[in-house]
Amino acid sequence: SLLHTLEVVDVDTYAPASLVADFCALVSTYTQGFSIIIEPFDERLPNVPDPILHLACLDASLAIKPVFDHFQSVVITSGTLSPIDLYPKLLNFVPVTKTFEMSLSRECICPMIVTRGSDQMPLNANFQNRSDRSIIHNYGRLIVELSSVVPDGMVVFFPSYRYMEEVVSSWANGKVLESITTHKLLFIETQDVVETTLALDNFKRACDCGRGAIFFSVARGKVAEGIDFDKHYGRAVVIIGIPFQYTLSKILRARLEYMKEKYQIEESDFLTFDAMRQASQCVGRVIRSKTDYGLMVLADQRYARTDKRSKLPSWIRQYIPDKHLNLSTDMCVTAARDFLAKMSCPLSLKSQVGTVLLSVEHIQGDGVTRATIQDKSQTGAAGEGGG
């Protein structure tokens, strides 16, 4: 930094100046794809003046460009790269793409789209309807009913901390939380890392001892990104609403304008893509291996629309039957009960043998001859019979 250039020995004394010097060095280093943005206050405390100076990266391709420059072939894999056609634009490269469905020995995930409450009123947690008491009440009834039939652990994701606080407060006044706690213990994520870690530990202890628990979390939070709810810790994930970004953020507005100008990516396309990717991240917490099983409940009528549903990963879409695209709370609970009863039956080892990652069609498409495929299929069948 500049202070080291000036051979300043007592760096701690000049810590604030060091921060300013480092910031100036970054500003002078990057001339394109970055922008300096001033926020007058923290979004979490809009009434408290707290100016923040950001150096925001608007172009994601700058971060991955050194990787493309140093390696001849780069393989990018993920379960939530959907829709895949937007990534080449964002990262500025020409790909060879291949999408595979998830191969399972049985249908161990049950995605459902809940569009109506028990009173048949539509569920829609968009910004205009978020404070609607009837919608909040219907979401509460959905959680109560599911908690009565789902064993062990459940996770509920909200679009933001502010909305979660509003909903939980309303549920507390309406005795919805009291009804939930008759079935399971309740734990809530906060913006404090220590409190959230403690809540997660207690959540897992409640599941381990058989009491069962529900964890209220926020999409884009710590739990949504980095915590696995494998096995009995996550038998159901419910996502309330669609987790769109805060569209009034100055950094987001600057990035949207940059992407539209440089890559011709429309604002609505990116926001929908980003929200559905985040929703996939949330519901994906429920299955972490081939032996896992669980419910994926998308609680908002907007998920039933083709423009939203088509942006879910194929491994989720392939397990959504038409009858699960437009459910009420009662229908969702009935479907959940049937699915969990099916999963409670032990799966024989014989039925799992021969489940492969690639289908015959995938192998044929990669240039392997039919004779070779048939020969290997016969060999596999003989091996199974011999076992």
PDB file of C-alpha atoms in Angstrom, residues 112-117 120-124 298-305 324-329:
ATOM      1  CA  MET A 112     -44.982 -28.770  -4.730  1.00  0.00           C
ATOM      2  CA  ILE A 113     -46.300 -25.339  -5.652  1.00  0.00           C
ATOM      3  CA  VAL A 114     -48.881 -24.031  -3.174  1.00  0.00           C
ATOM      4  CA  THR A 115     -50.948 -21.263  -4.740  1.00  0.00           C
ATOM      5  CA  ARG A 116     -53.928 -21.045  -2.357  1.00  0.00           C
ATOM      6  CA  GLY A 117     -54.604 -21.117   1.345  1.00  0.00           C
ATOM      7  CA  GLN A 120     -58.876 -20.714  -1.334  1.00  0.00           C
ATOM      8  CA  MET A 121     -57.464 -17.170  -1.230  1.00  0.00           C
ATOM      9  CA  PRO A 122     -54.351 -16.795  -3.438  1.00  0.00           C
ATOM     10  CA  LEU A 123     -50.906 -16.858  -1.837  1.00  0.00           C
ATOM     11  CA  ASN A 124     -48.783 -14.061  -3.248  1.00  0.00           C
ATOM     12  CA  LEU A 298     -42.818 -23.348  -3.068  1.00  0.00           C
ATOM     13  CA  ALA A 299     -45.505 -21.243  -1.432  1.00  0.00           C
ATOM     14  CA  ASP A 300     -46.463 -18.525  -3.887  1.00  0.00           C
ATOM     15  CA  GLN A 301     -48.811 -18.565  -6.885  1.00  0.00           C
ATOM     16  CA  ARG A 302     -46.128 -16.928  -9.063  1.00  0.00           C
ATOM     17  CA  TYR A 303     -44.109 -20.174  -9.085  1.00  0.00           C
ATOM     18  CA  ALA A 304     -46.901 -21.772 -11.133  1.00  0.00           C
ATOM     19  CA  ARG A 305     -46.276 -19.351 -14.012  1.00  0.00           C
ATOM     20  CA  HIS A 324     -48.660 -30.481  -7.846  1.00  0.00           C
ATOM     21  CA  LEU A 325     -48.585 -27.230  -9.825  1.00  0.00           C
ATOM     22  CA  ASN A 326     -51.642 -25.609  -8.244  1.00  0.00           C
ATOM     23  CA  LEU A 327     -52.248 -26.845  -4.704  1.00  0.00           C
ATOM     24  CA  SER A 328     -54.145 -25.459  -1.744  1.00  0.00           C
ATOM     25  CA  THR A 329     -52.891 -25.870   1.806  1.00  0.00           C
TER      26      THR A 329
END
